[in-house]
Coordinates of C-alpha atoms in Angstrom, one line a residue:
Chain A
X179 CA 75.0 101.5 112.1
X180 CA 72.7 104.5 112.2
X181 CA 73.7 106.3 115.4
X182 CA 73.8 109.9 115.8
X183 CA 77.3 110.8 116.6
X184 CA 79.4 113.7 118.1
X185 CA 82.8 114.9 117.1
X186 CA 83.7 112.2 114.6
X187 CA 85.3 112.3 111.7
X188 CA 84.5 115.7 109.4
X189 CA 83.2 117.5 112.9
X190 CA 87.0 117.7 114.8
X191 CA 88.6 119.1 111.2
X192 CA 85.1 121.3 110.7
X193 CA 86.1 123.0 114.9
X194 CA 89.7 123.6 114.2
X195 CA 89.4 124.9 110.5
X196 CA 86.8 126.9 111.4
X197 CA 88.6 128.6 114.8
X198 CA 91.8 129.9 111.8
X199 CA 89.7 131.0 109.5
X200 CA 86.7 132.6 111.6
X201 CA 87.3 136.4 111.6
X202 CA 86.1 136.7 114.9
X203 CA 88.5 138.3 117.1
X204 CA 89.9 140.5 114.3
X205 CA 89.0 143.7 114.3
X206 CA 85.7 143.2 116.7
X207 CA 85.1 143.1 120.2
X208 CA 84.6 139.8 121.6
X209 CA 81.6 139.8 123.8
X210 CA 80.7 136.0 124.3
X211 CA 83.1 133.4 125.4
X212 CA 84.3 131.2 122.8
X213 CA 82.1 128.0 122.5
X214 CA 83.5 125.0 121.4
X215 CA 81.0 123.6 118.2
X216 CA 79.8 120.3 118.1
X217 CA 79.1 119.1 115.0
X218 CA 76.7 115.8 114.2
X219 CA 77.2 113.7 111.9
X220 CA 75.2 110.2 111.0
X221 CA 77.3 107.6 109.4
X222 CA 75.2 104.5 107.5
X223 CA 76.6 101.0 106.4
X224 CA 75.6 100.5 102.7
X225 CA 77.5 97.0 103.3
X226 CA 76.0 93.8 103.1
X227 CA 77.8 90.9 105.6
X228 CA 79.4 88.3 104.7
X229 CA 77.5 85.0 105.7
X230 CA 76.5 81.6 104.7
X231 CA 72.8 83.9 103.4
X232 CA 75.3 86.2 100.9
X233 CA 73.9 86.5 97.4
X234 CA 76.1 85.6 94.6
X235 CA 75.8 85.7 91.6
X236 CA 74.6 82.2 90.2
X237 CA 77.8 81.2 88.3
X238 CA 79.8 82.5 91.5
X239 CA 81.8 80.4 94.0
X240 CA 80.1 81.8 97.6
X241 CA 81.6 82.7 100.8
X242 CA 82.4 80.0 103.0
X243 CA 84.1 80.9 106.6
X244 CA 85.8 78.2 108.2
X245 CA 86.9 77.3 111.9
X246 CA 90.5 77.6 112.7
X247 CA 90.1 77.7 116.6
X248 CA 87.6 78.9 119.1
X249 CA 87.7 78.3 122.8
X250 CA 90.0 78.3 125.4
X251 CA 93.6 77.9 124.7
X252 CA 95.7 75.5 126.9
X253 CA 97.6 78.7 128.1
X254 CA 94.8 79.9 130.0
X255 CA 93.6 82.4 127.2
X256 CA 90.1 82.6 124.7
X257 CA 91.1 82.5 121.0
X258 CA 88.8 82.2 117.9
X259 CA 90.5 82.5 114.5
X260 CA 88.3 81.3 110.9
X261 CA 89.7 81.0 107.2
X262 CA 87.4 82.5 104.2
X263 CA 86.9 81.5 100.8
X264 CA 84.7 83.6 98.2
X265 CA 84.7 85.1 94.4
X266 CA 85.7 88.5 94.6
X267 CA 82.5 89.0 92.9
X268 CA 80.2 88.6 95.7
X269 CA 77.8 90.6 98.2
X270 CA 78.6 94.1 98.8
X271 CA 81.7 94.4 96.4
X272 CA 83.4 96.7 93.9
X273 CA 83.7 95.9 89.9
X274 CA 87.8 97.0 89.3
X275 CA 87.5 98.5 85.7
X276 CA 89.6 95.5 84.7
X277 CA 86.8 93.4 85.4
X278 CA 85.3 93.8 81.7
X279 CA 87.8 96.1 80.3
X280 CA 91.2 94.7 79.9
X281 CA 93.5 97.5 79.8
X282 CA 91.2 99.0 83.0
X283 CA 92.5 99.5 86.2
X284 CA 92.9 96.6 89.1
X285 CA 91.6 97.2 92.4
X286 CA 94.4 97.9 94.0
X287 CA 95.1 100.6 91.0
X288 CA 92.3 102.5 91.7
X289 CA 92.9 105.8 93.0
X290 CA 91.2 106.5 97.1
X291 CA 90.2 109.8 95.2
X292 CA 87.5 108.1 92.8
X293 CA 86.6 105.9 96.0
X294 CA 85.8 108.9 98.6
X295 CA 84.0 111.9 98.2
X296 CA 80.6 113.8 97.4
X297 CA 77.9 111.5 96.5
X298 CA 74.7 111.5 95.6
X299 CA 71.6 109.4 95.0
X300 CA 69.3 108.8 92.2
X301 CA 66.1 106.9 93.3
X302 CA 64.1 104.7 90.9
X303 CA 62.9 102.8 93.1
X304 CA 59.2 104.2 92.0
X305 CA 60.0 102.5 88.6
X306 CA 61.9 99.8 89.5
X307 CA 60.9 98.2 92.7
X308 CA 57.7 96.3 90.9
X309 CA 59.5 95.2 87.4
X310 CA 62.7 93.1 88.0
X311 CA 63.4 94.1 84.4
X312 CA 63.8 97.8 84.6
X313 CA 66.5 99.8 83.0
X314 CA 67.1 102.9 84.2
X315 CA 67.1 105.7 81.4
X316 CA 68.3 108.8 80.7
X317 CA 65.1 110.5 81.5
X318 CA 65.2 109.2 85.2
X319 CA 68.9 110.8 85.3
X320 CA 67.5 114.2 84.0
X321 CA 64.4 113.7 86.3
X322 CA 67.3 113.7 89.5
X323 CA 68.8 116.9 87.7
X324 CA 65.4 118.7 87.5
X325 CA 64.2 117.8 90.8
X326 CA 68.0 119.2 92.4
X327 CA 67.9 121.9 89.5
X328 CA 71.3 121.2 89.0
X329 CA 73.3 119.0 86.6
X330 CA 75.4 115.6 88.2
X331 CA 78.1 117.3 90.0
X332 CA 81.3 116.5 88.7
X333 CA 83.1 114.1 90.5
X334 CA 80.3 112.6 92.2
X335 CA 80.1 109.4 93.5
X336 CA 76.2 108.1 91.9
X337 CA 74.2 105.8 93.5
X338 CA 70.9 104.1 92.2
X339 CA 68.4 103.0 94.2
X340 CA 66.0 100.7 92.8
X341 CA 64.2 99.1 96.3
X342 CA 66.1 96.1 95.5
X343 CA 67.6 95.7 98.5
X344 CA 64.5 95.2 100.8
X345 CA 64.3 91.5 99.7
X346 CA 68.1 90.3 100.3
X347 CA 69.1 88.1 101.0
X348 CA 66.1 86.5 99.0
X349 CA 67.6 85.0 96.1
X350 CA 64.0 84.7 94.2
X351 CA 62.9 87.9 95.0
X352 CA 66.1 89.6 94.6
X353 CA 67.5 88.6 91.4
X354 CA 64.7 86.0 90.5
X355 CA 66.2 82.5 91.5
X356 CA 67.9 80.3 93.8
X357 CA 69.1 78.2 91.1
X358 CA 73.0 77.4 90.6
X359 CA 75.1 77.2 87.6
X360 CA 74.7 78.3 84.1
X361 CA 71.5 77.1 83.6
X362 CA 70.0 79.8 86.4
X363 CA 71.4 82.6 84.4
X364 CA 68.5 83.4 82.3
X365 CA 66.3 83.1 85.1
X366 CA 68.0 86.5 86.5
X367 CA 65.8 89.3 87.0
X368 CA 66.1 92.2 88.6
X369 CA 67.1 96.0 87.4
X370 CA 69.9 97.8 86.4
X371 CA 70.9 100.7 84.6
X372 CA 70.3 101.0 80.6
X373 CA 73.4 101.0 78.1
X374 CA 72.0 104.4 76.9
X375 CA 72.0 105.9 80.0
X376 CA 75.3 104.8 81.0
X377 CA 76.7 106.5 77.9
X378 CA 75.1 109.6 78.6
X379 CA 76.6 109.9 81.9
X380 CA 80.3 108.4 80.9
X381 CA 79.9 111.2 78.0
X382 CA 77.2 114.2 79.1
X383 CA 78.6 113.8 82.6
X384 CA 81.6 113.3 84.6
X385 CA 81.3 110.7 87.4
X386 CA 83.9 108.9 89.7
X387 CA 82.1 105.8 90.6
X388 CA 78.7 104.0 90.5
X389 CA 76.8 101.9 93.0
X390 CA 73.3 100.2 92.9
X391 CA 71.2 98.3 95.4
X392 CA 70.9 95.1 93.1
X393 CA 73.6 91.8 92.0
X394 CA 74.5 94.1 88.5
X395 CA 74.9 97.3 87.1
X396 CA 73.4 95.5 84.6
X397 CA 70.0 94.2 84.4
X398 CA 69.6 90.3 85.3
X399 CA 68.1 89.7 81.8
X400 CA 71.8 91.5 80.2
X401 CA 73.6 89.5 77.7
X402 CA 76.6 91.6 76.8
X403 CA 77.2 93.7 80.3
X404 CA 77.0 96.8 77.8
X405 CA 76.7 99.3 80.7
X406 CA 79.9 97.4 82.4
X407 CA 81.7 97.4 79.5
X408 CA 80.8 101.5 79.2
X409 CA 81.8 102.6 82.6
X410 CA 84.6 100.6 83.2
X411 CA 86.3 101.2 79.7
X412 CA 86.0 104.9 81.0
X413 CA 87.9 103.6 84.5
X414 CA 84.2 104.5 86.4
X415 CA 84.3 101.2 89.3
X416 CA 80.9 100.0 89.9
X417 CA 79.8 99.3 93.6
X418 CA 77.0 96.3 93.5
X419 CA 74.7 94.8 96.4
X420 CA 74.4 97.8 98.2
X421 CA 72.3 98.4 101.2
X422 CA 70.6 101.1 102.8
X423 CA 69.7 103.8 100.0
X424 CA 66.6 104.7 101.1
X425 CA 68.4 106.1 104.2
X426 CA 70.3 108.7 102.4
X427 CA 69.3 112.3 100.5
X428 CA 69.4 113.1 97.2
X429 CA 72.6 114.4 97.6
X430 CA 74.2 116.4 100.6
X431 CA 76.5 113.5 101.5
X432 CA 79.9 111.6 100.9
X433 CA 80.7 108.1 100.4
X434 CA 83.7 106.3 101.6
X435 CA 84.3 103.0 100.0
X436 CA 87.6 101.3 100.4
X437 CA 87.8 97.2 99.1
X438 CA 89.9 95.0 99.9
X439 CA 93.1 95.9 98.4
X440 CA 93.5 92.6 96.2
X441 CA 96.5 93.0 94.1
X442 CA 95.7 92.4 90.0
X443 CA 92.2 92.0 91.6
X444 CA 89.0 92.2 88.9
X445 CA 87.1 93.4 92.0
X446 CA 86.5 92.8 95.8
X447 CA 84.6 92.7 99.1
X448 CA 84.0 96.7 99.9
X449 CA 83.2 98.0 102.9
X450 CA 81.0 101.1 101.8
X451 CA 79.8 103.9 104.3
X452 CA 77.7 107.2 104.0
X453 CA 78.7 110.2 106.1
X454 CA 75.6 112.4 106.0
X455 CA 76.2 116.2 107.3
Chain B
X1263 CA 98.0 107.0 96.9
X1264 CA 99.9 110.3 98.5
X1265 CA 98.7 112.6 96.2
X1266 CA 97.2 116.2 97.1
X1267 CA 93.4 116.3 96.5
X1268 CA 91.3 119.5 96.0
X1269 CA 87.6 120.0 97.8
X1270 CA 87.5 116.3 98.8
X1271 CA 85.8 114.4 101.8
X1272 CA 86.5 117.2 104.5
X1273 CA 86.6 119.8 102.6
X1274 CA 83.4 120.2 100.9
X1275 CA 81.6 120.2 104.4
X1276 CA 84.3 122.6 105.8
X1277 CA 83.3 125.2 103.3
X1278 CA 79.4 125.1 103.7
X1279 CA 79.6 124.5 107.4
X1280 CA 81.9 127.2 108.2
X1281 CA 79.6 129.4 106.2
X1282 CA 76.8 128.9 108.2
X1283 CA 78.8 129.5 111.2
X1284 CA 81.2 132.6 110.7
X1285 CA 79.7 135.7 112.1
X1286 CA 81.6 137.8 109.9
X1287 CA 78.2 139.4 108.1
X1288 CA 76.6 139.8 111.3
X1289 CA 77.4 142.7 113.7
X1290 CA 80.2 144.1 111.6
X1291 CA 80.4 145.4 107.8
X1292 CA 81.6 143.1 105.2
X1293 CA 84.2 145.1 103.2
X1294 CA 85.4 142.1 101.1
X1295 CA 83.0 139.7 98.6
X1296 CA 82.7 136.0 100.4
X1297 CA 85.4 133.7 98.5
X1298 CA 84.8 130.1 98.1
X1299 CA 87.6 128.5 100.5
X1300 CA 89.3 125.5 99.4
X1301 CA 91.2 123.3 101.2
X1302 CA 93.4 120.7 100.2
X1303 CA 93.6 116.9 102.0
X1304 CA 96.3 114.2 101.6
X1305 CA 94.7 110.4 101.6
X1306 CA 97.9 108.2 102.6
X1307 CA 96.9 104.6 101.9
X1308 CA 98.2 102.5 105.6
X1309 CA 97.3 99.2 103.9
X1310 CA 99.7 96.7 101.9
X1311 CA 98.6 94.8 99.0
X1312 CA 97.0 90.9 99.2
X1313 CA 99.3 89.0 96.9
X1314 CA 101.6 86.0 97.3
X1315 CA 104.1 88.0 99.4
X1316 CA 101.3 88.8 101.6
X1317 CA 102.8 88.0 105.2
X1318 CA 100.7 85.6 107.6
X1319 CA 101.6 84.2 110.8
X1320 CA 103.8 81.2 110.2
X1321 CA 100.7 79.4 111.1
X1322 CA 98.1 80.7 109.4
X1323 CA 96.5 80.2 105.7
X1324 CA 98.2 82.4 103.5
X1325 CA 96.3 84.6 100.5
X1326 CA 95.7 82.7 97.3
X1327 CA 93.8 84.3 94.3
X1328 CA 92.9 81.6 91.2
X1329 CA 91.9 82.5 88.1
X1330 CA 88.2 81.9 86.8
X1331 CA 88.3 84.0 83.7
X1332 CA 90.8 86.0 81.9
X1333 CA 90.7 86.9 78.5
X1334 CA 87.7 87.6 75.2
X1335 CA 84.5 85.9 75.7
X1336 CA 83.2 84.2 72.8
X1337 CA 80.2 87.0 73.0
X1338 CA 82.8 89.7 71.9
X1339 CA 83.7 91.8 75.3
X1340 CA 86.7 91.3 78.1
X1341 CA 86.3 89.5 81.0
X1342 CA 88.3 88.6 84.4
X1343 CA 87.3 87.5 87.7
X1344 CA 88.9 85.3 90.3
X1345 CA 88.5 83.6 93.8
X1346 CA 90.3 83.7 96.8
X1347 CA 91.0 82.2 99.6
X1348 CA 93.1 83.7 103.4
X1349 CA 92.9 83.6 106.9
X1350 CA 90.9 86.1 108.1
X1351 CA 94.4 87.2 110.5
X1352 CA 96.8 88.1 107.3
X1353 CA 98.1 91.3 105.9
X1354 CA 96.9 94.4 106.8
X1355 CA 93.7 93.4 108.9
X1356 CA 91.9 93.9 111.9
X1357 CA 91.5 92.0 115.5
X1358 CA 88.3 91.7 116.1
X1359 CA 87.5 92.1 119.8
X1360 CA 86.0 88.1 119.8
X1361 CA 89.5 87.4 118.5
X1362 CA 90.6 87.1 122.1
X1363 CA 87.7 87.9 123.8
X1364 CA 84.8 85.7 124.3
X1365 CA 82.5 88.1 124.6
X1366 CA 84.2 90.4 122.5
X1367 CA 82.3 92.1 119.8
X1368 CA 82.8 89.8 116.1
X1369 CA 84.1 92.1 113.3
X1370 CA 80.8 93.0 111.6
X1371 CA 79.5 94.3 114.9
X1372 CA 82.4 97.0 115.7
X1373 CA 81.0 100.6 115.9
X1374 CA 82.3 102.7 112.7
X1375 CA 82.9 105.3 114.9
X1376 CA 85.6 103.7 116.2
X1377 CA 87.0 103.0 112.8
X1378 CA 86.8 106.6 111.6
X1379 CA 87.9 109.5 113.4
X1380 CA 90.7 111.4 115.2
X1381 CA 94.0 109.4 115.4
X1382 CA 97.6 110.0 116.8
X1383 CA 101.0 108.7 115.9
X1384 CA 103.2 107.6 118.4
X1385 CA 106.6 107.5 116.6
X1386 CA 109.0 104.8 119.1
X1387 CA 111.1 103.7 115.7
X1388 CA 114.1 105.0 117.1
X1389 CA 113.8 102.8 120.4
X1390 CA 112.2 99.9 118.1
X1391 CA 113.8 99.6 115.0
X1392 CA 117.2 98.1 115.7
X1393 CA 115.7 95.8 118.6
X1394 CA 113.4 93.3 116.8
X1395 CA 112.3 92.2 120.7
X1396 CA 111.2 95.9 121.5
X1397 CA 108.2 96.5 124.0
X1398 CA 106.8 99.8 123.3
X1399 CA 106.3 100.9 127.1
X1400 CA 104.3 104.0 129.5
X1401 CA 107.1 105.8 128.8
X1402 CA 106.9 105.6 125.3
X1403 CA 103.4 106.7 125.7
X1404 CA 104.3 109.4 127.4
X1405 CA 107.0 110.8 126.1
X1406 CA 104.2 111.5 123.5
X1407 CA 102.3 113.4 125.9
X1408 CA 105.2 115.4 126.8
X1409 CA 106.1 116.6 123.4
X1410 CA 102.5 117.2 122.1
X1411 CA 101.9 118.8 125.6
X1412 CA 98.7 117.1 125.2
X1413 CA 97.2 114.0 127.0
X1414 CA 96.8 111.0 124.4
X1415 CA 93.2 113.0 123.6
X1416 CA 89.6 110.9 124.5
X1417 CA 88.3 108.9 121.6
X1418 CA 91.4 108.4 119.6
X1419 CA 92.9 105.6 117.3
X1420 CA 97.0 105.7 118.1
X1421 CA 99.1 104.3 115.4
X1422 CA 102.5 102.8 116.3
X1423 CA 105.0 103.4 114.3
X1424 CA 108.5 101.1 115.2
X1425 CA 109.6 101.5 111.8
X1426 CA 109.6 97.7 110.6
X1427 CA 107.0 98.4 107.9
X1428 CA 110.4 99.2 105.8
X1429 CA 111.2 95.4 105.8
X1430 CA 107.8 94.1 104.4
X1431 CA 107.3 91.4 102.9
X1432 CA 111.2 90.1 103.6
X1433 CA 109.8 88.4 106.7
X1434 CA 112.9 87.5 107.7
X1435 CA 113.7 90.8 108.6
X1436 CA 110.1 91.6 109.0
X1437 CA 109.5 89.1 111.9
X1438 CA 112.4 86.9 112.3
X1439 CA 111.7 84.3 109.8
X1440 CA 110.5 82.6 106.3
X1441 CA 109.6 79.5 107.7
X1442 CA 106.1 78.1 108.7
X1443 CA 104.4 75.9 111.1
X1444 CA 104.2 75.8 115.1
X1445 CA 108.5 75.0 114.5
X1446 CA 108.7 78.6 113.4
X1447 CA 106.4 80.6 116.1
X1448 CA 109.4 80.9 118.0
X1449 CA 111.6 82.2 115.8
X1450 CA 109.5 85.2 115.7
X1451 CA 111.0 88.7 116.3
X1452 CA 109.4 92.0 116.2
X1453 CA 108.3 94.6 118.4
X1454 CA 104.9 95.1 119.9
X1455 CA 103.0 96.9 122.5
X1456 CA 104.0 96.0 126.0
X1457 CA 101.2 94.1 128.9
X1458 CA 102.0 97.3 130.9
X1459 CA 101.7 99.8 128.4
X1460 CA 98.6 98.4 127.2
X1461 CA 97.2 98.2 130.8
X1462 CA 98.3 101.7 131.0
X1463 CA 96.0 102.5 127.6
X1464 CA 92.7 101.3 128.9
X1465 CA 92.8 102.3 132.5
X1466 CA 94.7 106.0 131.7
X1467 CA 93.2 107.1 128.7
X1468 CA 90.3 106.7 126.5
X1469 CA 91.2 105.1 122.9
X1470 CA 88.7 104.1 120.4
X1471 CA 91.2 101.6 118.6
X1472 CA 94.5 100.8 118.1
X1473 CA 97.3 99.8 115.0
X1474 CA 101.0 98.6 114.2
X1475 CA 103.2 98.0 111.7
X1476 CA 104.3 94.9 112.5
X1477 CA 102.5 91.4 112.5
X1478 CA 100.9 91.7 115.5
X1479 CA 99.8 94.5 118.8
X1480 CA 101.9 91.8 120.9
X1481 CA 105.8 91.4 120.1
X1482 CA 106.7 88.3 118.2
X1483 CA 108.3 86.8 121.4
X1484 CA 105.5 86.8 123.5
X1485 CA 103.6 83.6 124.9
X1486 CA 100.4 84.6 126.1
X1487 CA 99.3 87.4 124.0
X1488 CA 98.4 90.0 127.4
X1489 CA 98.5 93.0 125.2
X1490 CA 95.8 91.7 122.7
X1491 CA 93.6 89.9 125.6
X1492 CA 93.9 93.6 127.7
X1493 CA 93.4 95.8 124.7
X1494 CA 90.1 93.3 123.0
X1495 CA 88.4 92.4 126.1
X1496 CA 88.0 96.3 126.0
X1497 CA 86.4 96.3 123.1
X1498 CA 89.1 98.1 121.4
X1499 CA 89.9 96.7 118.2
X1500 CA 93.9 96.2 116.8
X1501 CA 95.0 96.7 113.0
X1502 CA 98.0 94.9 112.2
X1503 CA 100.7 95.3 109.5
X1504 CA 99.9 98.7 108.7
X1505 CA 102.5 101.0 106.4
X1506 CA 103.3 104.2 105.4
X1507 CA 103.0 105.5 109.0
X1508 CA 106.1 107.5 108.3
X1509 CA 104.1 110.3 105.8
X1510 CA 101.9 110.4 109.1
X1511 CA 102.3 113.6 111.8
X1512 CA 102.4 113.0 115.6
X1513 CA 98.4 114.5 115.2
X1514 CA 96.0 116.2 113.4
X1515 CA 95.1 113.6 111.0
X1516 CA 92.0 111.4 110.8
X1517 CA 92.3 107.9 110.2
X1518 CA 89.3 105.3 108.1
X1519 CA 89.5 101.4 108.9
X1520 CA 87.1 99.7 107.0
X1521 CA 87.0 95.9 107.1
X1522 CA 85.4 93.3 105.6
X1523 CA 81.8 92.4 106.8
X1524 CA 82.4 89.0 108.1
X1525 CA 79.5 88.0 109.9
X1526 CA 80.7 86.4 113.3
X1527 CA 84.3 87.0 112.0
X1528 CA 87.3 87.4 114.6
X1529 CA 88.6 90.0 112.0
X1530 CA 89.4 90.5 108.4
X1531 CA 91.4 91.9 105.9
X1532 CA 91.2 95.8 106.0
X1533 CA 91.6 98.6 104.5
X1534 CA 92.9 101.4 106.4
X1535 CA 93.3 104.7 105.0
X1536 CA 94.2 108.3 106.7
X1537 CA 93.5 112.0 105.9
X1538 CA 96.0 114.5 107.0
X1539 CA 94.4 118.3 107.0

């Protein structure tokens, strides 16, 4: 989904805000007849689908659709209709703050607010995309803030792109193995972002949610999910297997992620979009 | 999620764009200091919870979330995660165009700009909501028209609102019954969109998708499904047990549907969200 398109969604509020509050026919003479604006506006998927190719992780149960009904009905119509199964944890999908924090917020419990809004982007993928062990540091985040010459905005929606995403639905390229079970969990390599660095921004900054083009917020080789446990203690929800970074600015944008509203949910499928102005 | 949000989604691009397009500093004197507008945006949350109360067709696989883990890892930090499993048709959720269309459009293939954009109510409780057998009709439609003194306008999704969102998830009042099974398909009662008045949609006027709060676009009496095989073989998409259409005006609102990726899928759970101005 990377069409240009015309009217939609911030562009009609953008024409009829702007007619009330334009000062035009106050107090001057109107010489030119009144134009309606078009505004363009490019919306990108950072969603992964949903197939029999979706990565897991390796410990994960994995989507599986299944065949109700497809073909013609006996009353003359065409029906299809399939059943899913899948951990919540899974492809594109959001980390619910209860996910490693147990007083954190469920899916369903957190607020549309965190979920939609400005965003921007922090790429590492100069760093990252040729050692599946990188942790991104506090320097790359001040390197983002130096290049903008501006600090994180509050309330921003971050997301770090480390390249990742050019080899899914590669399993040993993009997080190191195809191998099942417990035993393929040390074999996990890919990057993520350092503890350190997600204490500096849960503590120097003030964020409203996370995302990152690779299985974890944490690094494949983690043991203790320290960065998960950091953000989501702070009720920061971490968007994982995204797609489509290297399509977006460095900031200049908004996010829109809605999951699946799962109630007591420890995360879900999301459906994440860019809006770019 | 009805709260009031400040410089959110909309309104951060309505304040830079208007700037660049306000010609109040050129031509005349500007006699007062440019102010930073800010505009507030409601996000209304049209989606219920997927729980056991979730209501399904009395056919159809109902939602079921299993615990993996829950509770202190023997590494020292909180964890939780589950699996689930659901028809794809459950809940609040989208039709998919393939869903009675053969060569409909599958879910992960629908154009987000016909998930996110302009919408309309069309309020028909008061005909609706004592008559579970209700057929929304033209006239319904129009009477629309005739109040907003506006054709239903090009490129919109139009939300139906009969009212029965109140009795969800008491599906006896909610669609006629509590029991399941092909026994129990005709005990369904609830109101839907009539053949005619869906006829009347695709040839008449230009809609990008469409939505109810009840189970389904066709009434719970009906045998061959017309207003779902006239409205999909369109292309035009049909969300499904929506709620909270009653904080929603007749117009002026935008409305977000994001479903689940399912590759190939006939539809799948969504989230649905709109932003009044």
């Amino acid at each position: 989904m990377k069409t240009r398109i015309v009217l939609m969604l911030l562009g009609i509020s953008l024409v009829s805000s702007c007619k009330n509050t334009s000062p035009s026919s106050e107090g001057t003479t109107e010489t030119t007849p009144k134009k309606v604006e078009v505004s363009e506006r490019k919306i990108i998927d950072l969603s992964h689908t949903y197939s029999d190719e979706t990565v897991y992780w390796v410990t994960a149960k994995e989507f599986r659709l299944d065949t109700v009904f497809e073909g013609q009905t006996d009353k003359g119509y065409y029906y299809s209709a399939y059943n899913f199964s899948t951990a919540e944890h899974g492809g594109t999908h959001i980390d619910a703050p209860i996910h490693f924090a147990e007083k954190g917020q469920t899916v369903d419990e957190i607020p549309l607010e965190k979920l939609m809004g400005s965003a921007i982007k922090i790429d590492v993928s100069n760093n990252a995309f040729n050692n599946p062990d990188y942790l991104i540091t506090i320097d790359d985040l001040k390197a983002w803030e130096a290049k903008e010459k501006t600090p994180i905005p509050d309330g921003s929606i971050v997301l770090l792109q480390t390249g990742f995403s050019k080899y899914y639905p590669n399993k040993v390229k993009y997080m190191g193995t195809d191998e099942r079970g417990e035993i393929a969990v040390k074999k996990l390599h890919f990057p993520g972002l350092s503890p350190e660095a997600a204490k500096w921004l849960v503590e120097q900054r003030t964020i409203n949610a996370i995302g990152i083009d690779t299985p974890s917020i944490d690094y494949g080789q983690s043991e203790y999910f320290k960065s998960h446990v950091i953000l989501l203690s702070k009720d920061i929800p971490a968007f994982e297997n995204l797609t489509n970074l290297d399509q977006l600015p460095n900031r200049g944008f908004e996010v829109i992620a809605l999951p699946m509203k799962i109630q007591g949910g420890s995360g879900a499928p999301l459906r994440i979009v860019a809006v770019i102005k």
